[in-house]
Amino acid sequence: MRTEFAKYEGAGNDFILIDNRGEGFTPDPRLIARLCDRHFGIGADGVMTLSRSAGTDCAMRYFNADGSEGEMCGNGARCFALFAEHLGIGGERKRFTAADGLHTARILRTEGTGGLVELGMTEVAEIRRGDGWWFLNTGVPHYVEFVRDLDTADVCGRGRAIRRDTARFPQGTNVNFVRILRDGAIAVRTYERGVEAETLACGTGATAAAIVTNFACQPAVLRYDVAVPGGTLSVRFSREAATEHYSDIRLTGPARRVFAGEFGTEDF
């Protein structure tokens, strides 16, 4: 069976997008992992399918590069919104469901095969603090640690160990190392659960890092420029004073269709 797909990237975080409104594609974990393999497959940090949804423009299912199904992916959801735009689904504002609930995305600008997309994220109600680290859920679980030198941070080594520290994080966690550049500006490197490696960007991680920076260091700052290896993202939010409750969280950044093609499931 042949399946059409499109490859998108958001700040270097890359994804395979499949229009599954006809329900012809079955997302088997082994197939997903093979498609994402950068040597024997198409190569990607994850796969997303777009399907019909009652009451919203469409529904998103997200799968990690290892084949496991994920709850949410910030950069992936922005790419998903642009994919929907290219398919002619919805208006300037897209409403879609994901495993972590309802999301709204706004297409701020389009140019060629790319665009600038703002994504509404789930609210944060709790931030857990440990010895030099913070933990919160921005759609998926995230560990945040501040470092002096981001270039020498052992993202893969320490990130892998923390990600698998089920004593502290029973479901595993994404791991973010953060350097504060100035008020309203941070740099982040992320080890992603499910990809099991450092990625060039992580939208939910950038969001987690910005919120923790506000919570721990810069309570007056409500908007952040977040430098990641693949580019720059923007995070803004509202915070209920003297609480851990963050709402109206918006992640903004670029998204781009790289190419389109088709594959035969029998080849994988």
mmCIF file of C-alpha atoms in Angstrom:
data_model
loop_
_atom_site.group_PDB
_atom_site.id
_atom_site.type_symbol
_atom_site.label_atom_id
_atom_site.label_comp_id
_atom_site.label_asym_id
_atom_site.label_seq_id
_atom_site.Cartn_x
_atom_site.Cartn_y
_atom_site.Cartn_z
ATOM 1 C CA MET A 1 0.000 0.000 0.000
ATOM 2 C CA ARG A 2 1.294 3.466 -0.920
ATOM 3 C CA THR A 3 0.943 6.325 1.565
ATOM 4 C CA GLU A 4 1.447 9.997 0.772
ATOM 5 C CA PHE A 5 3.345 12.092 3.306
ATOM 6 C CA ALA A 6 4.913 15.502 3.752
ATOM 7 C CA LYS A 7 8.077 16.336 5.692
ATOM 8 C CA TYR A 8 7.945 19.487 7.867
ATOM 9 C CA GLU A 9 10.364 21.124 10.271
ATOM 10 C CA GLY A 10 9.970 23.683 13.033
ATOM 11 C CA ALA A 11 13.277 25.194 14.202
ATOM 12 C CA GLY A 12 15.019 22.005 13.121
ATOM 13 C CA ASN A 13 12.577 19.673 14.889
ATOM 14 C CA ASP A 14 11.417 17.534 11.938
ATOM 15 C CA PHE A 15 8.301 15.461 11.395
ATOM 16 C CA ILE A 16 6.514 13.213 8.936
ATOM 17 C CA LEU A 17 2.897 14.389 8.381
ATOM 18 C CA ILE A 18 0.201 12.089 7.020
ATOM 19 C CA ASP A 19 -3.322 13.099 5.986
ATOM 20 C CA ASN A 20 -5.344 10.229 7.440
ATOM 21 C CA ARG A 21 -8.849 11.580 6.911
ATOM 22 C CA GLY A 22 -9.498 8.530 4.723
ATOM 23 C CA GLU A 23 -8.295 6.256 7.559
ATOM 24 C CA GLY A 24 -6.062 4.331 5.199
ATOM 25 C CA PHE A 25 -2.923 4.529 7.332
ATOM 26 C CA THR A 26 -2.460 2.342 10.401
ATOM 27 C CA PRO A 27 0.216 3.780 12.730
ATOM 28 C CA ASP A 28 1.976 0.608 13.841
ATOM 29 C CA PRO A 29 4.833 1.333 16.330
ATOM 30 C CA ARG A 30 7.406 -0.674 14.383
ATOM 31 C CA LEU A 31 6.473 1.087 11.136
ATOM 32 C CA ILE A 32 6.684 4.505 12.820
ATOM 33 C CA ALA A 33 10.167 3.733 14.155
ATOM 34 C CA ARG A 34 11.355 2.578 10.720
ATOM 35 C CA LEU A 35 9.946 5.658 9.000
ATOM 36 C CA CYS A 36 11.767 7.916 11.487
ATOM 37 C CA ASP A 37 15.080 6.070 11.130
ATOM 38 C CA ARG A 38 17.581 8.516 9.601
ATOM 39 C CA HIS A 39 19.577 5.795 7.831
ATOM 40 C CA PHE A 40 16.949 3.295 6.673
ATOM 41 C CA GLY A 41 13.803 5.435 6.572
ATOM 42 C CA ILE A 42 12.631 8.963 5.781
ATOM 43 C CA GLY A 43 14.176 10.340 8.953
ATOM 44 C CA ALA A 44 12.326 12.423 11.553
ATOM 45 C CA ASP A 45 11.890 13.213 15.227
ATOM 46 C CA GLY A 46 8.297 11.974 15.033
ATOM 47 C CA VAL A 47 5.201 11.222 12.961
ATOM 48 C CA MET A 48 1.831 12.980 13.068
ATOM 49 C CA THR A 49 -1.441 11.946 11.508
ATOM 50 C CA LEU A 50 -4.302 14.305 10.700
ATOM 51 C CA SER A 51 -7.841 12.929 10.922
ATOM 52 C CA ARG A 52 -11.391 14.190 11.089
ATOM 53 C CA SER A 53 -12.792 15.413 14.401
ATOM 54 C CA ALA A 54 -16.344 16.270 15.399
ATOM 55 C CA GLY A 55 -16.564 19.837 16.653
ATOM 56 C CA THR A 56 -13.047 20.913 15.648
ATOM 57 C CA ASP A 57 -11.162 21.394 12.400
ATOM 58 C CA CYS A 58 -9.199 18.162 12.769
ATOM 59 C CA ALA A 59 -7.452 15.814 15.197
ATOM 60 C CA MET A 60 -3.740 15.202 15.685
ATOM 61 C CA ARG A 61 -2.064 11.989 16.807
ATOM 62 C CA TYR A 62 1.627 12.261 17.616
ATOM 63 C CA PHE A 63 4.142 9.410 17.635
ATOM 64 C CA ASN A 64 7.701 9.598 18.910
ATOM 65 C CA ALA A 65 10.620 8.444 16.793
ATOM 66 C CA ASP A 66 10.789 5.178 18.767
ATOM 67 C CA GLY A 67 7.202 4.348 17.749
ATOM 68 C CA SER A 68 5.553 5.165 21.073
ATOM 69 C CA GLU A 69 2.540 7.476 21.073
ATOM 70 C CA GLY A 70 3.150 10.855 22.691
ATOM 71 C CA GLU A 71 0.763 13.248 24.367
ATOM 72 C CA MET A 72 1.915 16.493 22.790
ATOM 73 C CA CYS A 73 4.726 18.113 20.804
ATOM 74 C CA GLY A 74 4.896 21.911 20.589
ATOM 75 C CA ASN A 75 6.991 22.239 17.441
ATOM 76 C CA GLY A 76 5.159 19.296 15.919
ATOM 77 C CA ALA A 77 1.772 20.886 16.577
ATOM 78 C CA ARG A 78 2.897 24.098 14.873
ATOM 79 C CA CYS A 79 3.994 22.046 11.859
ATOM 80 C CA PHE A 80 0.666 20.214 12.056
ATOM 81 C CA ALA A 81 -1.218 23.522 11.934
ATOM 82 C CA LEU A 82 0.725 24.602 8.849
ATOM 83 C CA PHE A 83 0.066 21.185 7.272
ATOM 84 C CA ALA A 84 -3.663 21.742 7.860
ATOM 85 C CA GLU A 85 -3.318 25.189 6.260
ATOM 86 C CA HIS A 86 -1.667 23.670 3.197
ATOM 87 C CA LEU A 87 -4.526 21.140 2.990
ATOM 88 C CA GLY A 88 -7.079 23.972 3.123
ATOM 89 C CA ILE A 89 -8.459 22.915 6.509
ATOM 90 C CA GLY A 90 -9.850 25.605 8.809
ATOM 91 C CA GLY A 91 -9.226 29.335 8.719
ATOM 92 C CA GLU A 92 -6.456 31.526 10.088
ATOM 93 C CA ARG A 93 -7.169 30.002 13.500
ATOM 94 C CA LYS A 94 -7.126 26.209 13.693
ATOM 95 C CA ARG A 95 -8.855 24.252 16.434
ATOM 96 C CA PHE A 96 -7.675 20.688 16.828
ATOM 97 C CA THR A 97 -7.585 17.955 19.409
ATOM 98 C CA ALA A 98 -4.509 16.101 20.629
ATOM 99 C CA ALA A 99 -3.952 13.524 23.356
ATOM 100 C CA ASP A 100 -3.564 16.286 25.956
ATOM 101 C CA GLY A 101 -6.743 18.109 24.949
ATOM 102 C CA LEU A 102 -7.957 20.941 22.716
ATOM 103 C CA HIS A 103 -5.482 23.335 21.084
ATOM 104 C CA THR A 104 -5.778 26.493 19.027
ATOM 105 C CA ALA A 105 -3.136 27.562 16.534
ATOM 106 C CA ARG A 106 -2.954 30.813 14.602
ATOM 107 C CA ILE A 107 -1.193 31.207 11.251
ATOM 108 C CA LEU A 108 0.523 34.575 11.695
ATOM 109 C CA ARG A 109 2.312 34.614 8.357
ATOM 110 C CA THR A 110 2.902 32.395 5.338
ATOM 111 C CA GLU A 111 5.613 32.678 2.714
ATOM 112 C CA GLY A 112 6.252 29.975 0.145
ATOM 113 C CA THR A 113 6.136 26.602 1.904
ATOM 114 C CA GLY A 114 6.827 28.111 5.326
ATOM 115 C CA GLY A 115 5.146 30.278 7.889
ATOM 116 C CA LEU A 116 5.087 31.666 11.400
ATOM 117 C CA VAL A 117 2.679 29.832 13.701
ATOM 118 C CA GLU A 118 1.432 30.614 17.218
ATOM 119 C CA LEU A 119 0.229 27.651 19.262
ATOM 120 C CA GLY A 120 -1.881 27.652 22.425
ATOM 121 C CA MET A 121 -0.447 25.289 25.046
ATOM 122 C CA THR A 122 -2.099 23.538 27.977
ATOM 123 C CA GLU A 123 -2.168 25.351 31.306
ATOM 124 C CA VAL A 124 0.396 24.584 34.012
ATOM 125 C CA ALA A 125 -0.939 24.163 37.543
ATOM 126 C CA GLU A 126 2.017 22.683 39.446
ATOM 127 C CA ILE A 127 5.804 23.036 39.482
ATOM 128 C CA ARG A 128 7.811 20.579 41.572
ATOM 129 C CA ARG A 129 11.214 21.633 42.862
ATOM 130 C CA GLY A 130 14.196 19.476 43.811
ATOM 131 C CA ASP A 131 17.850 20.105 44.571
ATOM 132 C CA GLY A 132 18.820 22.386 41.681
ATOM 133 C CA TRP A 133 16.014 21.267 39.377
ATOM 134 C CA TRP A 134 12.344 21.890 38.578
ATOM 135 C CA PHE A 135 9.723 19.583 37.098
ATOM 136 C CA LEU A 136 6.440 20.447 35.349
ATOM 137 C CA ASN A 137 4.107 19.266 32.619
ATOM 138 C CA THR A 138 3.592 21.443 29.530
ATOM 139 C CA GLY A 139 1.706 18.739 27.620
ATOM 140 C CA VAL A 140 4.465 16.240 28.374
ATOM 141 C CA PRO A 141 6.720 16.031 31.468
ATOM 142 C CA HIS A 142 9.823 18.232 31.602
ATOM 143 C CA TYR A 143 12.840 18.485 33.907
ATOM 144 C CA VAL A 144 14.588 21.888 33.936
ATOM 145 C CA GLU A 145 18.083 22.650 35.224
ATOM 146 C CA PHE A 146 20.047 25.903 34.940
ATOM 147 C CA VAL A 147 23.684 25.721 33.800
ATOM 148 C CA ARG A 148 26.486 28.277 33.442
ATOM 149 C CA ASP A 149 27.896 26.882 30.187
ATOM 150 C CA LEU A 150 25.388 25.383 27.775
ATOM 151 C CA ASP A 151 28.036 24.426 25.219
ATOM 152 C CA THR A 152 29.741 21.982 27.592
ATOM 153 C CA ALA A 153 26.566 20.579 29.168
ATOM 154 C CA ASP A 154 26.425 16.774 28.915
ATOM 155 C CA VAL A 155 23.003 16.798 27.301
ATOM 156 C CA CYS A 156 23.078 13.214 26.059
ATOM 157 C CA GLY A 157 24.860 11.591 29.001
ATOM 158 C CA ARG A 158 23.150 13.337 31.926
ATOM 159 C CA GLY A 159 19.986 13.811 29.939
ATOM 160 C CA ARG A 160 19.655 10.068 29.331
ATOM 161 C CA ALA A 161 20.300 9.269 33.001
ATOM 162 C CA ILE A 162 17.740 11.804 34.258
ATOM 163 C CA ARG A 163 15.207 10.763 31.623
ATOM 164 C CA ARG A 164 15.374 7.192 32.974
ATOM 165 C CA ASP A 165 15.349 8.127 36.662
ATOM 166 C CA THR A 166 11.987 6.508 37.355
ATOM 167 C CA ALA A 167 12.441 6.886 41.111
ATOM 168 C CA ARG A 168 11.896 10.633 40.707
ATOM 169 C CA PHE A 169 9.976 10.575 37.426
ATOM 170 C CA PRO A 170 7.905 7.366 37.131
ATOM 171 C CA GLN A 171 6.789 8.083 33.544
ATOM 172 C CA GLY A 172 10.212 9.279 32.445
ATOM 173 C CA THR A 173 10.835 12.875 31.464
ATOM 174 C CA ASN A 174 12.250 15.200 28.858
ATOM 175 C CA VAL A 175 15.365 16.978 30.136
ATOM 176 C CA ASN A 176 16.195 20.663 29.549
ATOM 177 C CA PHE A 177 19.450 22.457 30.305
ATOM 178 C CA VAL A 178 18.945 26.224 30.424
ATOM 179 C CA ARG A 179 21.259 29.226 30.393
ATOM 180 C CA ILE A 180 19.833 32.644 31.251
ATOM 181 C CA LEU A 181 21.081 35.243 28.761
ATOM 182 C CA ARG A 182 19.274 38.306 30.153
ATOM 183 C CA ASP A 183 15.787 39.298 31.246
ATOM 184 C CA GLY A 184 13.380 37.704 28.783
ATOM 185 C CA ALA A 185 16.018 35.697 26.918
ATOM 186 C CA ILE A 186 17.267 32.160 27.544
ATOM 187 C CA ALA A 187 19.067 29.414 25.641
ATOM 188 C CA VAL A 188 17.987 25.775 25.898
ATOM 189 C CA ARG A 189 19.246 22.331 24.911
ATOM 190 C CA THR A 190 16.883 19.364 25.289
ATOM 191 C CA TYR A 191 17.162 15.591 25.553
ATOM 192 C CA GLU A 192 13.822 14.276 24.310
ATOM 193 C CA ARG A 193 12.037 11.258 25.674
ATOM 194 C CA GLY A 194 10.854 9.048 22.812
ATOM 195 C CA VAL A 195 13.534 10.350 20.445
ATOM 196 C CA GLU A 196 16.138 9.276 23.034
ATOM 197 C CA ALA A 197 18.603 11.906 21.862
ATOM 198 C CA GLU A 198 19.154 15.638 21.814
ATOM 199 C CA THR A 199 16.967 17.412 19.276
ATOM 200 C CA LEU A 200 17.542 20.753 17.566
ATOM 201 C CA ALA A 201 14.441 22.173 19.241
ATOM 202 C CA CYS A 202 11.660 21.153 21.608
ATOM 203 C CA GLY A 203 8.581 23.373 21.824
ATOM 204 C CA THR A 204 7.189 21.962 25.055
ATOM 205 C CA GLY A 205 10.734 22.133 26.469
ATOM 206 C CA ALA A 206 11.180 25.775 25.480
ATOM 207 C CA THR A 207 7.836 26.490 27.139
ATOM 208 C CA ALA A 208 8.846 24.639 30.312
ATOM 209 C CA ALA A 209 12.198 26.460 30.433
ATOM 210 C CA ALA A 210 10.566 29.879 30.048
ATOM 211 C CA ILE A 211 7.997 29.180 32.758
ATOM 212 C CA VAL A 212 10.616 27.909 35.211
ATOM 213 C CA THR A 213 12.833 30.936 34.503
ATOM 214 C CA ASN A 214 9.895 33.181 35.381
ATOM 215 C CA PHE A 215 9.000 31.106 38.433
ATOM 216 C CA ALA A 216 12.514 30.815 39.865
ATOM 217 C CA CYS A 217 14.372 33.914 38.652
ATOM 218 C CA GLN A 218 12.373 36.549 36.756
ATOM 219 C CA PRO A 219 8.834 36.865 38.181
ATOM 220 C CA ALA A 220 8.138 40.136 36.363
ATOM 221 C CA VAL A 221 8.939 38.762 32.882
ATOM 222 C CA LEU A 222 6.025 37.203 30.968
ATOM 223 C CA ARG A 223 7.567 36.835 27.485
ATOM 224 C CA TYR A 224 10.752 35.031 26.480
ATOM 225 C CA ASP A 225 12.910 34.633 23.409
ATOM 226 C CA VAL A 226 14.228 31.086 23.560
ATOM 227 C CA ALA A 227 17.379 30.249 21.577
ATOM 228 C CA VAL A 228 17.608 26.564 20.633
ATOM 229 C CA PRO A 229 20.171 24.838 18.382
ATOM 230 C CA GLY A 230 17.712 24.979 15.448
ATOM 231 C CA GLY A 231 16.663 28.618 15.741
ATOM 232 C CA THR A 232 14.616 30.871 18.016
ATOM 233 C CA LEU A 233 11.182 30.378 19.563
ATOM 234 C CA SER A 234 8.998 32.789 21.510
ATOM 235 C CA VAL A 235 6.994 31.931 24.625
ATOM 236 C CA ARG A 236 4.523 34.172 26.425
ATOM 237 C CA PHE A 237 2.033 33.489 29.187
ATOM 238 C CA SER A 238 -0.015 34.858 32.062
ATOM 239 C CA ARG A 239 0.626 33.936 35.671
ATOM 240 C CA GLU A 240 -1.671 34.108 38.656
ATOM 241 C CA ALA A 241 0.331 36.139 41.197
ATOM 242 C CA ALA A 242 2.310 34.158 43.783
ATOM 243 C CA THR A 243 1.058 30.819 42.436
ATOM 244 C CA GLU A 244 2.245 27.998 40.184
ATOM 245 C CA HIS A 245 -0.719 28.548 37.853
ATOM 246 C CA TYR A 246 0.214 29.611 34.303
ATOM 247 C CA SER A 247 -2.420 30.195 31.619
ATOM 248 C CA ASP A 248 -2.820 31.718 28.148
ATOM 249 C CA ILE A 249 0.493 30.083 27.209
ATOM 250 C CA ARG A 250 1.530 30.760 23.605
ATOM 251 C CA LEU A 251 4.443 29.203 21.718
ATOM 252 C CA THR A 252 5.427 30.970 18.483
ATOM 253 C CA GLY A 253 7.988 29.998 15.895
ATOM 254 C CA PRO A 254 8.681 29.048 12.284
ATOM 255 C CA ALA A 255 7.406 25.978 10.462
ATOM 256 C CA ARG A 256 8.203 24.827 6.930
ATOM 257 C CA ARG A 257 7.294 22.067 4.498
ATOM 258 C CA VAL A 258 10.577 20.553 3.315
ATOM 259 C CA PHE A 259 9.317 18.052 0.750
ATOM 260 C CA ALA A 260 6.502 15.602 -0.012
ATOM 261 C CA GLY A 261 6.463 12.061 -1.321
ATOM 262 C CA GLU A 262 5.035 8.620 -0.785
ATOM 263 C CA PHE A 263 6.208 5.378 0.713
ATOM 264 C CA GLY A 264 5.107 1.756 0.552
ATOM 265 C CA THR A 265 4.312 0.269 3.940
ATOM 266 C CA GLU A 266 5.556 -3.071 2.627
ATOM 267 C CA ASP A 267 9.049 -1.541 2.303
ATOM 268 C CA PHE A 268 9.275 -1.033 6.068
#
